[in-house]
Coordinates of C-alpha atoms in Angstrom, one line a residue:
Chain A
M1 CA 36.0 -36.7 -10.3
A2 CA 35.5 -39.9 -12.3
N3 CA 32.1 -40.1 -13.7
S4 CA 30.3 -43.1 -15.0
A5 CA 29.0 -43.5 -18.6
S6 CA 25.7 -42.0 -17.3
G7 CA 27.6 -38.9 -16.0
E8 CA 26.9 -39.8 -12.4
S9 CA 29.8 -38.9 -10.1
M10 CA 31.6 -41.6 -8.2
I11 CA 30.7 -40.0 -4.9
S12 CA 27.0 -40.1 -5.9
R13 CA 27.3 -43.8 -6.5
V14 CA 29.1 -44.3 -3.2
A15 CA 26.3 -42.4 -1.5
R16 CA 23.7 -44.7 -3.1
V17 CA 25.5 -47.7 -1.6
V18 CA 25.8 -46.2 1.8
A19 CA 22.1 -45.1 1.8
A20 CA 21.0 -48.6 0.7
L21 CA 22.4 -49.8 4.0
D22 CA 20.1 -47.4 5.8
D23 CA 17.2 -49.8 6.1
D24 CA 15.6 -52.4 8.3
H25 CA 17.5 -55.2 6.7
P26 CA 20.2 -57.0 8.7
G27 CA 22.8 -56.0 6.0
L28 CA 22.8 -56.8 2.3
T29 CA 25.1 -59.0 0.2
V30 CA 27.0 -57.3 -2.6
S31 CA 24.7 -58.6 -5.2
G32 CA 21.7 -57.5 -3.1
L33 CA 23.3 -54.1 -2.9
A34 CA 23.8 -54.0 -6.7
E35 CA 20.1 -54.8 -7.1
V36 CA 18.9 -52.1 -4.7
T37 CA 21.2 -49.4 -6.0
H38 CA 20.8 -50.4 -9.7
L39 CA 24.6 -50.2 -10.0
P40 CA 26.6 -52.8 -12.0
I41 CA 27.8 -55.6 -9.8
A42 CA 31.5 -54.9 -10.6
T43 CA 31.1 -51.3 -9.6
T44 CA 29.3 -52.3 -6.4
H45 CA 32.1 -54.7 -5.6
R46 CA 34.7 -52.0 -6.1
I47 CA 32.8 -49.5 -4.0
V48 CA 32.3 -52.0 -1.1
R49 CA 35.9 -53.0 -1.2
D50 CA 37.0 -49.3 -1.0
L51 CA 34.5 -48.7 1.8
V52 CA 35.8 -51.7 3.7
D53 CA 39.3 -50.3 3.3
I54 CA 38.4 -47.0 5.0
G55 CA 36.4 -48.8 7.7
W56 CA 33.1 -47.2 6.8
V57 CA 31.4 -50.6 6.2
H58 CA 32.3 -54.1 7.2
K59 CA 31.4 -57.5 5.8
D60 CA 30.0 -60.1 8.1
A61 CA 31.2 -63.7 8.0
D62 CA 28.2 -64.5 5.8
G63 CA 29.1 -61.8 3.3
R64 CA 26.5 -59.3 4.3
V65 CA 27.6 -55.7 4.3
R66 CA 26.9 -53.3 7.1
L67 CA 27.8 -49.7 8.0
G68 CA 30.6 -49.7 10.4
L69 CA 31.1 -48.1 13.8
R70 CA 33.9 -45.8 12.5
L71 CA 31.4 -44.0 10.3
W72 CA 28.8 -43.9 13.2
E73 CA 31.4 -42.3 15.4
I74 CA 32.5 -39.7 12.9
V75 CA 29.0 -38.6 12.1
N76 CA 27.8 -38.5 15.7
R77 CA 30.7 -36.4 16.7
G78 CA 30.7 -34.0 13.8
S79 CA 27.0 -33.6 12.8
V80 CA 25.1 -30.4 13.1
A81 CA 22.6 -32.5 15.2
R82 CA 25.2 -32.7 18.0
E83 CA 24.8 -29.3 19.6
L84 CA 21.0 -29.4 19.7
R85 CA 21.0 -32.9 21.1
T86 CA 23.7 -32.1 23.7
V87 CA 21.8 -29.1 24.9
A88 CA 18.4 -30.8 24.9
R89 CA 19.1 -34.1 26.5
P90 CA 19.2 -33.0 30.2
Y91 CA 16.0 -31.1 29.7
M92 CA 14.4 -34.1 27.9
E93 CA 15.4 -36.3 30.8
D94 CA 13.6 -33.9 33.2
V95 CA 10.4 -34.1 31.1
H96 CA 10.7 -37.9 30.8
S97 CA 11.1 -38.3 34.5
V98 CA 7.9 -36.2 35.1
V99 CA 5.7 -37.3 32.2
K100 CA 7.1 -40.9 32.2
Q101 CA 6.3 -41.4 28.5
H102 CA 8.1 -41.1 25.2
T103 CA 10.0 -37.8 25.0
Q104 CA 11.3 -36.7 21.7
L105 CA 13.3 -34.0 19.9
G106 CA 12.5 -33.4 16.2
I107 CA 13.7 -31.0 13.5
L108 CA 12.4 -30.2 10.1
E109 CA 14.4 -32.0 7.4
D110 CA 13.5 -32.1 3.8
G111 CA 9.8 -31.7 4.6
D112 CA 9.5 -34.3 7.3
V113 CA 10.2 -34.3 11.0
L114 CA 13.5 -36.1 11.6
F115 CA 13.8 -37.2 15.2
L116 CA 17.2 -36.6 16.7
E117 CA 16.5 -38.1 20.1
C118 CA 13.9 -40.2 21.8
F119 CA 13.6 -41.3 25.4
S120 CA 11.3 -44.2 26.1
R121 CA 10.9 -46.7 28.8
R122 CA 9.4 -50.2 28.8
G123 CA 5.7 -50.1 29.4
S124 CA 5.2 -46.8 27.5
V125 CA 2.3 -46.3 25.1
D126 CA 2.6 -47.2 21.4
N127 CA 4.9 -44.9 19.5
A128 CA 5.8 -44.5 15.8
V129 CA 9.0 -42.6 16.5
T130 CA 12.6 -43.9 16.7
V131 CA 15.9 -42.1 16.8
A132 CA 16.8 -41.1 13.2
G133 CA 13.3 -41.9 12.2
R134 CA 10.9 -39.6 10.3
L135 CA 7.3 -38.7 10.3
P136 CA 5.5 -36.5 7.7
A137 CA 5.1 -33.0 9.3
H138 CA 1.3 -32.8 8.8
I139 CA 0.6 -35.9 10.9
S140 CA 2.8 -35.3 14.0
S141 CA 2.4 -32.8 16.8
A142 CA 6.1 -32.0 16.3
G143 CA 5.6 -31.1 12.6
L144 CA 2.6 -29.1 13.2
V145 CA 4.2 -27.0 16.0
I146 CA 7.3 -26.4 13.9
M147 CA 5.1 -25.3 10.9
A148 CA 2.9 -23.1 13.1
F149 CA 6.0 -21.1 14.0
A150 CA 7.8 -21.3 10.6
P151 CA 8.4 -18.4 8.3
P152 CA 5.1 -17.3 6.7
A153 CA 6.1 -18.2 3.2
A154 CA 7.0 -21.7 4.3
Q155 CA 3.7 -22.0 6.1
E156 CA 1.9 -21.2 2.8
V157 CA 3.7 -23.9 1.0
F158 CA 2.9 -26.4 3.8
L159 CA -0.8 -25.3 3.8
R160 CA -1.0 -25.7 0.0
A161 CA 0.6 -29.2 0.1
N162 CA -1.5 -30.6 3.0
A163 CA -4.8 -28.7 2.9
M164 CA -6.5 -31.7 1.3
L165 CA -5.1 -34.1 3.9
V166 CA -5.8 -32.3 7.1
P167 CA -9.2 -30.6 7.7
D168 CA -8.9 -26.8 8.5
L169 CA -5.1 -27.0 8.6
R170 CA -4.9 -23.2 8.6
G171 CA -7.2 -22.9 11.6
R172 CA -5.2 -25.6 13.4
L173 CA -1.9 -23.7 12.9
E174 CA -3.6 -20.5 14.2
Q175 CA -4.8 -22.3 17.3
I176 CA -1.3 -23.8 17.9
R177 CA 0.1 -20.3 17.7
R178 CA -2.5 -19.0 20.2
N179 CA -1.9 -21.9 22.6
G180 CA 1.8 -22.1 22.2
Y181 CA 1.7 -25.9 21.8
A182 CA 0.2 -28.6 19.6
V183 CA -2.0 -31.5 20.7
V184 CA -2.7 -34.3 18.2
D185 CA -5.2 -36.9 19.4
G186 CA -5.3 -40.4 18.1
M187 CA -3.7 -39.7 14.7
L188 CA -1.0 -42.4 14.7
H189 CA -2.5 -44.6 17.3
A190 CA -6.1 -44.4 18.4
N191 CA -5.3 -44.5 22.1
T192 CA -2.4 -41.9 22.3
S193 CA -1.9 -38.2 22.0
G194 CA 1.1 -36.3 20.8
I195 CA 1.9 -33.0 22.4
A196 CA 4.6 -30.7 21.1
V197 CA 6.1 -27.3 21.9
P198 CA 8.5 -25.2 19.8
I199 CA 12.2 -24.6 20.5
W200 CA 13.9 -21.4 19.2
D201 CA 17.4 -20.4 18.9
K202 CA 18.6 -16.9 18.0
S203 CA 16.1 -16.7 15.1
K204 CA 12.5 -15.7 15.4
F205 CA 11.3 -19.0 14.0
S206 CA 11.0 -22.5 15.5
V207 CA 14.1 -24.6 14.8
A208 CA 12.9 -27.8 16.5
A209 CA 10.1 -29.3 18.5
L210 CA 10.1 -31.0 21.9
S211 CA 7.3 -33.5 22.1
V212 CA 5.8 -36.4 24.1
V213 CA 3.5 -39.3 23.3
V214 CA 1.1 -40.0 26.1
P215 CA -2.1 -42.0 26.8
R216 CA -5.1 -40.2 25.3
D217 CA -6.4 -38.5 28.5
P218 CA -6.9 -34.8 29.3
A219 CA -5.0 -35.3 32.6
E220 CA -1.9 -36.4 30.7
V221 CA -2.1 -33.3 28.5
N222 CA -2.5 -31.1 31.6
L223 CA 0.7 -32.6 33.0
A224 CA 2.7 -32.7 29.9
V225 CA 2.1 -29.1 28.5
P226 CA 3.7 -27.2 31.4
A227 CA 6.6 -29.7 31.7
L228 CA 7.3 -29.3 27.9
L229 CA 7.0 -25.5 28.0
I230 CA 9.4 -25.2 30.9
A231 CA 11.9 -27.5 29.3
A232 CA 11.7 -25.8 25.9
R233 CA 12.4 -22.5 27.5
G234 CA 15.6 -23.9 29.1
I235 CA 16.7 -25.4 25.8
S236 CA 15.9 -22.3 23.8
R237 CA 17.8 -20.1 26.3
E238 CA 20.9 -22.3 26.1
L239 CA 20.7 -22.1 22.3
G240 CA 20.8 -18.3 22.5
F241 CA 17.1 -17.5 22.2
R242 CA 16.1 -13.9 23.1
D243 CA 12.8 -12.7 24.2
P244 CA 10.3 -12.7 21.4
Q245 CA 9.5 -9.0 22.3
R246 CA 13.1 -8.2 21.3
R247 CA 13.3 -10.4 18.2
E248 CA 16.1 -9.7 15.9
A249 CA 15.9 -9.6 12.1
Y250 CA 18.1 -12.6 11.3
A251 CA 16.8 -16.1 10.9
H252 CA 18.3 -19.5 11.5
E253 CA 19.2 -21.6 8.5
A254 CA 17.2 -24.6 9.7
A255 CA 14.0 -22.6 9.6
T256 CA 14.7 -20.9 6.3
N257 CA 16.6 -23.5 4.3
P258 CA 14.5 -23.8 1.1
R259 CA 15.3 -27.5 0.8
N260 CA 13.0 -28.1 3.8
Y261 CA 10.1 -26.9 1.8
Q262 CA 10.9 -28.1 -1.7
S263 CA 9.4 -31.5 -1.3
M264 CA 6.3 -29.9 0.1
E265 CA 6.2 -27.7 -3.0
R266 CA 6.5 -30.9 -5.2
R267 CA 3.7 -32.5 -3.3
A268 CA 1.6 -29.3 -3.7
G269 CA 2.4 -29.4 -7.4
Chain B
M1 CA 38.2 -46.1 -9.2
A2 CA 40.1 -42.9 -10.0
N3 CA 43.3 -42.6 -8.0
S4 CA 45.4 -39.6 -7.4
A5 CA 49.1 -39.3 -8.5
S6 CA 50.0 -40.8 -5.1
G7 CA 47.8 -43.8 -5.8
E8 CA 45.3 -42.9 -3.1
S9 CA 41.7 -43.8 -4.0
M10 CA 39.1 -41.1 -4.4
I11 CA 37.0 -42.6 -1.7
S12 CA 40.0 -42.5 0.7
R13 CA 40.3 -38.8 0.0
V14 CA 36.6 -38.3 0.6
A15 CA 36.9 -40.2 3.8
R16 CA 39.7 -37.8 4.9
V17 CA 37.5 -34.8 4.3
V18 CA 34.6 -36.3 6.2
A19 CA 36.8 -37.4 9.1
A20 CA 38.3 -33.9 9.3
L21 CA 34.8 -32.6 10.1
D22 CA 34.7 -35.0 13.0
D23 CA 36.3 -32.5 15.5
D24 CA 35.4 -29.9 18.0
H25 CA 35.6 -27.0 15.6
P26 CA 32.4 -25.3 14.5
G27 CA 33.0 -26.4 10.9
L28 CA 36.0 -25.7 8.7
T29 CA 36.4 -23.6 5.6
V30 CA 37.5 -25.3 2.3
S31 CA 41.0 -24.0 2.7
G32 CA 41.0 -25.0 6.3
L33 CA 39.9 -28.5 5.2
A34 CA 42.6 -28.6 2.6
E35 CA 45.2 -27.8 5.3
V36 CA 44.0 -30.4 7.8
T37 CA 43.6 -33.1 5.2
H38 CA 46.8 -32.3 3.2
L39 CA 44.8 -32.4 0.0
P40 CA 45.3 -29.9 -2.9
I41 CA 42.8 -27.1 -2.5
A42 CA 41.2 -27.8 -5.9
T43 CA 40.6 -31.4 -5.0
T44 CA 39.1 -30.3 -1.6
H45 CA 36.8 -27.9 -3.4
R46 CA 35.6 -30.6 -5.8
I47 CA 35.1 -33.1 -3.0
V48 CA 33.1 -30.6 -0.9
R49 CA 31.0 -29.6 -3.9
D50 CA 30.2 -33.3 -4.6
L51 CA 29.4 -33.9 -0.9
V52 CA 27.1 -30.9 -0.8
D53 CA 25.4 -32.2 -3.9
I54 CA 24.5 -35.5 -2.1
G55 CA 23.5 -33.7 1.1
W56 CA 26.2 -35.2 3.3
V57 CA 27.7 -31.8 4.1
H58 CA 26.5 -28.3 3.9
K59 CA 28.1 -24.9 3.8
D60 CA 27.1 -22.3 6.3
A61 CA 26.5 -18.7 5.2
D62 CA 30.1 -17.9 6.3
G63 CA 31.6 -20.7 4.1
R64 CA 32.2 -23.2 6.9
V65 CA 31.6 -26.8 6.0
R66 CA 29.7 -29.1 8.3
L67 CA 28.4 -32.7 8.2
G68 CA 24.7 -32.6 7.3
L69 CA 21.7 -34.2 8.9
R70 CA 21.2 -36.5 6.0
L71 CA 24.4 -38.4 6.7
W72 CA 23.6 -38.4 10.5
E73 CA 20.2 -40.0 9.7
I74 CA 21.6 -42.7 7.4
V75 CA 24.3 -43.7 9.8
N76 CA 22.1 -43.7 12.9
R77 CA 19.5 -45.9 11.1
G78 CA 22.0 -48.3 9.5
S79 CA 24.9 -48.7 11.8
V80 CA 25.7 -51.9 13.7
A81 CA 25.6 -49.7 16.8
R82 CA 21.8 -49.5 16.4
E83 CA 20.8 -52.9 17.7
L84 CA 22.9 -52.8 20.8
R85 CA 21.7 -49.2 21.6
T86 CA 18.1 -50.0 21.0
V87 CA 18.2 -53.1 23.2
A88 CA 20.2 -51.4 25.9
R89 CA 18.5 -48.0 26.3
P90 CA 15.5 -49.0 28.3
Y91 CA 17.7 -50.9 30.8
M92 CA 20.1 -48.0 30.9
E93 CA 17.2 -45.7 31.8
D94 CA 16.3 -48.1 34.7
V95 CA 19.9 -47.9 36.0
H96 CA 19.9 -44.1 35.5
S97 CA 16.7 -43.7 37.5
V98 CA 18.1 -45.7 40.4
V99 CA 21.7 -44.6 40.5
K100 CA 20.9 -41.1 39.3
Q101 CA 24.4 -40.6 37.8
H102 CA 26.0 -41.0 34.3
T103 CA 25.0 -44.3 32.8
Q104 CA 27.0 -45.4 29.7
L105 CA 27.2 -48.1 27.1
G106 CA 30.7 -48.8 25.6
I107 CA 32.1 -51.1 23.1
L108 CA 35.7 -52.0 22.2
E109 CA 36.7 -50.2 18.9
D110 CA 40.2 -50.2 17.6
G111 CA 41.8 -50.5 21.0
D112 CA 39.7 -47.9 22.7
V113 CA 36.3 -47.9 24.4
L114 CA 33.8 -46.1 22.1
F115 CA 30.7 -45.0 23.9
L116 CA 27.5 -45.6 22.0
E117 CA 25.1 -44.1 24.6
C118 CA 25.4 -41.9 27.7
F119 CA 22.6 -40.8 30.0
S120 CA 23.4 -37.8 32.2
R121 CA 21.4 -35.3 34.1
R122 CA 22.4 -31.8 35.3
G123 CA 24.1 -31.9 38.7
S124 CA 25.8 -35.2 38.0
V125 CA 29.5 -35.6 38.9
D126 CA 32.3 -34.8 36.4
N127 CA 32.5 -37.2 33.5
A128 CA 34.9 -37.6 30.6
V129 CA 32.5 -39.6 28.5
T130 CA 30.3 -38.3 25.7
V131 CA 28.2 -40.1 23.1
A132 CA 30.6 -41.2 20.3
G133 CA 33.5 -40.2 22.5
R134 CA 36.4 -42.6 23.3
L135 CA 38.6 -43.5 26.3
P136 CA 41.7 -45.7 26.3
A137 CA 40.7 -49.1 27.5
H138 CA 43.2 -49.2 30.3
I139 CA 42.0 -46.1 32.2
S140 CA 38.2 -46.8 32.1
S141 CA 36.2 -49.2 34.1
A142 CA 34.3 -50.1 30.9
G143 CA 37.6 -50.9 29.1
L144 CA 38.9 -53.0 32.0
V145 CA 35.8 -55.1 32.3
I146 CA 35.6 -55.7 28.5
M147 CA 39.3 -56.8 28.6
A148 CA 38.8 -59.0 31.7
F149 CA 36.3 -61.0 29.7
A150 CA 38.0 -60.8 26.3
P151 CA 39.5 -63.8 24.5
P152 CA 42.8 -64.8 26.3
A153 CA 45.0 -63.9 23.3
A154 CA 43.6 -60.4 23.2
Q155 CA 44.1 -60.1 27.0
E156 CA 47.8 -61.0 26.5
V157 CA 48.2 -58.2 23.9
F158 CA 46.4 -55.8 26.2
L159 CA 48.5 -56.7 29.2
R160 CA 51.7 -56.3 27.2
A161 CA 50.7 -52.9 25.9
N162 CA 49.6 -51.5 29.2
A163 CA 51.6 -53.3 31.9
M164 CA 53.9 -50.3 32.3
L165 CA 50.9 -47.9 32.6
V166 CA 48.8 -49.7 35.2
P167 CA 50.3 -51.4 38.3
D168 CA 49.5 -55.1 38.6
L169 CA 47.2 -55.0 35.6
R170 CA 47.0 -58.8 35.4
G171 CA 46.0 -59.0 39.0
R172 CA 43.3 -56.4 38.4
L173 CA 41.8 -58.3 35.5
E174 CA 41.7 -61.5 37.6
Q175 CA 40.0 -59.6 40.4
I176 CA 37.4 -58.2 37.9
R177 CA 36.7 -61.7 36.7
R178 CA 36.3 -63.0 40.2
N179 CA 34.0 -60.0 41.2
G180 CA 32.1 -59.9 37.9
Y181 CA 32.5 -56.1 37.8
A182 CA 35.2 -53.4 37.6
V183 CA 35.6 -50.4 40.0
V184 CA 38.0 -47.7 39.1
D185 CA 38.5 -45.0 41.8
G186 CA 39.6 -41.5 41.0
M187 CA 41.4 -42.2 37.8
L188 CA 39.9 -39.7 35.5
H189 CA 38.5 -37.3 38.2
A190 CA 39.8 -37.6 41.8
N191 CA 36.3 -37.4 43.3
T192 CA 34.5 -40.0 41.2
S193 CA 34.5 -43.8 40.6
G194 CA 33.7 -45.7 37.5
I195 CA 31.9 -49.0 37.8
A196 CA 31.3 -51.3 34.9
V197 CA 29.8 -54.8 34.2
P198 CA 30.1 -56.9 31.0
I199 CA 27.4 -57.5 28.4
W200 CA 27.5 -60.7 26.4
D201 CA 25.6 -61.8 23.3
K202 CA 25.7 -65.3 21.9
S203 CA 29.5 -65.4 22.2
K204 CA 31.3 -66.4 25.3
F205 CA 33.2 -63.1 25.5
S206 CA 32.2 -59.6 26.6
V207 CA 30.9 -57.6 23.6
A208 CA 30.2 -54.3 25.5
A209 CA 30.2 -52.8 29.0
L210 CA 27.5 -51.0 30.9
S211 CA 29.0 -48.5 33.3
V212 CA 28.2 -45.6 35.7
V213 CA 30.3 -42.7 37.0
V214 CA 29.4 -41.9 40.6
P215 CA 30.7 -39.9 43.5
R216 CA 33.7 -41.7 45.1
D217 CA 31.9 -43.3 48.0
P218 CA 31.4 -47.0 49.0
A219 CA 27.7 -46.5 49.4
E220 CA 27.4 -45.5 45.8
V221 CA 29.3 -48.6 44.7
N222 CA 27.0 -50.8 46.8
L223 CA 24.0 -49.3 45.1
A224 CA 25.4 -49.3 41.5
V225 CA 26.8 -52.8 41.3
P226 CA 23.6 -54.8 41.7
A227 CA 21.7 -52.3 39.5
L228 CA 24.3 -52.7 36.8
L229 CA 24.4 -56.5 37.1
I230 CA 20.6 -56.8 36.8
A231 CA 20.4 -54.5 33.8
A232 CA 23.3 -56.2 32.0
R233 CA 21.6 -59.6 32.4
G234 CA 18.5 -58.1 30.8
I235 CA 20.5 -56.7 27.9
S236 CA 22.5 -59.8 27.4
R237 CA 19.4 -62.0 27.4
E238 CA 17.8 -59.9 24.7
L239 CA 21.0 -60.1 22.7
G240 CA 20.7 -63.9 22.8
F241 CA 23.1 -64.6 25.6
R242 CA 23.0 -68.2 26.9
D243 CA 24.0 -69.3 30.3
P244 CA 27.8 -69.4 30.7
Q245 CA 27.5 -73.0 31.9
R246 CA 26.2 -73.9 28.4
R247 CA 28.5 -71.7 26.3
E248 CA 28.7 -72.5 22.7
A249 CA 31.9 -72.6 20.7
Y250 CA 31.3 -69.6 18.4
A251 CA 32.4 -66.1 19.2
H252 CA 31.1 -62.7 18.3
E253 CA 33.0 -60.6 15.8
A254 CA 33.2 -57.6 18.1
A255 CA 35.1 -59.6 20.6
T256 CA 37.4 -61.3 18.2
N257 CA 37.9 -58.7 15.4
P258 CA 41.7 -58.5 15.2
R259 CA 41.6 -54.8 14.3
N260 CA 40.5 -54.1 17.9
Y261 CA 43.8 -55.3 19.2
Q262 CA 46.1 -54.2 16.4
S263 CA 46.6 -50.7 17.9
M264 CA 47.4 -52.3 21.2
E265 CA 50.0 -54.4 19.5
R266 CA 51.5 -51.3 17.9
R267 CA 51.7 -49.7 21.3
A268 CA 53.2 -52.8 22.8
G269 CA 55.8 -52.7 20.1

């Protein structure tokens, strides 16, 4: 593979260009892209031209570069996210129709919660979550519930990284395990609560979280918790979950992938 | 950019590997990938290794290669599909809660309808549509409604390509324009109907279609059509649509992109 003078592979430079288009800007010009990616402008031009040729990006009439639908289509058909979303969506709609507030599916990715799906309707409470958005694990109910049911070694890393940020984090995780769900009141918005339950597949660890964001009110929590628990059981069953009493000794990659905890390690120092 | 002996660019070879993972297989081995892509096995190995390095694919414990969450995240945050989906989803939920059947958002892409979003609940009727799935434009209500409101030149290409496949296609498009919506009975499944309405943005052409799949029953059509028309107005308004009486002279790329009609041209011969 052709490397640049710096030894960086071509594909890594392409990845930088594609990732730079993953932002809130309405597309970037080639010179804007070169600036953001710190690539030479000639290199950026060549990469953009090649990406246009294969249909992964297109150039607007005003010269701004955007990711194209072809890449969106490939990735949404082929990604590992697909099975989990496909299984979860009907159950999420059930929850959403009962709770009538933001209903979300999150997975641990590189130390954050990455949200794979989010149902919202107009008039819902404030919410920090979007599809393909992220939240740090320690400030979201989804992250806390995934960590409460994560492998013990991963929990220790998480506790070390975040102990200074969240009072009595160890006690909170223990309580989440006892309850079977996590409630986070007013952390991202003062007037809302996040509520999350774990989803398992064949492993004995949480592979994802199903969560809602509701007005901060005990009645809302009382409605949401059973709805979430029932839905999470349905999703887990379809994913091949077996009864915890008969847990098997193998673990799912998503729960044990060391990359998920490396960034926490780095933060923990 | 480094080219192979055949003159194919590196990025084009990478694109073939990524696209090969866009399928219904549960991941492919490197040798399986080499076979599908017709690339030398050493080249395939190098590309997979580089893609693993940047986190776009990962290898399962059994050596099968899959697209990774990192790429899913980038593309779902950065794609041009995002604005349309984000605007449309709340309106789609409204339709879904009233019609209680599959509710879909489709766009014309390379001669097919590519579905960007699909709401379904368990117990709904049979449906051929999935998120990021495609249907030929001439057999789906979404495709017919988009074509009925497409630029005249594109309509002519469409008519030439599909006249042999759909009886009185020109008459059908005229009727769809008169009605303002398309109904397709029993084409994909004998016991269902597809109903679609156009979505406009600032252009004077349809840029997308909002559709439902319902049991084949006039009462269902009578319920769905007004629900769809109201929702499509809301979406179009948010996209910047102006009253058709005051149409402006500029057109949206999605409606006029020649690539969307090239494959129809090819079929038309």
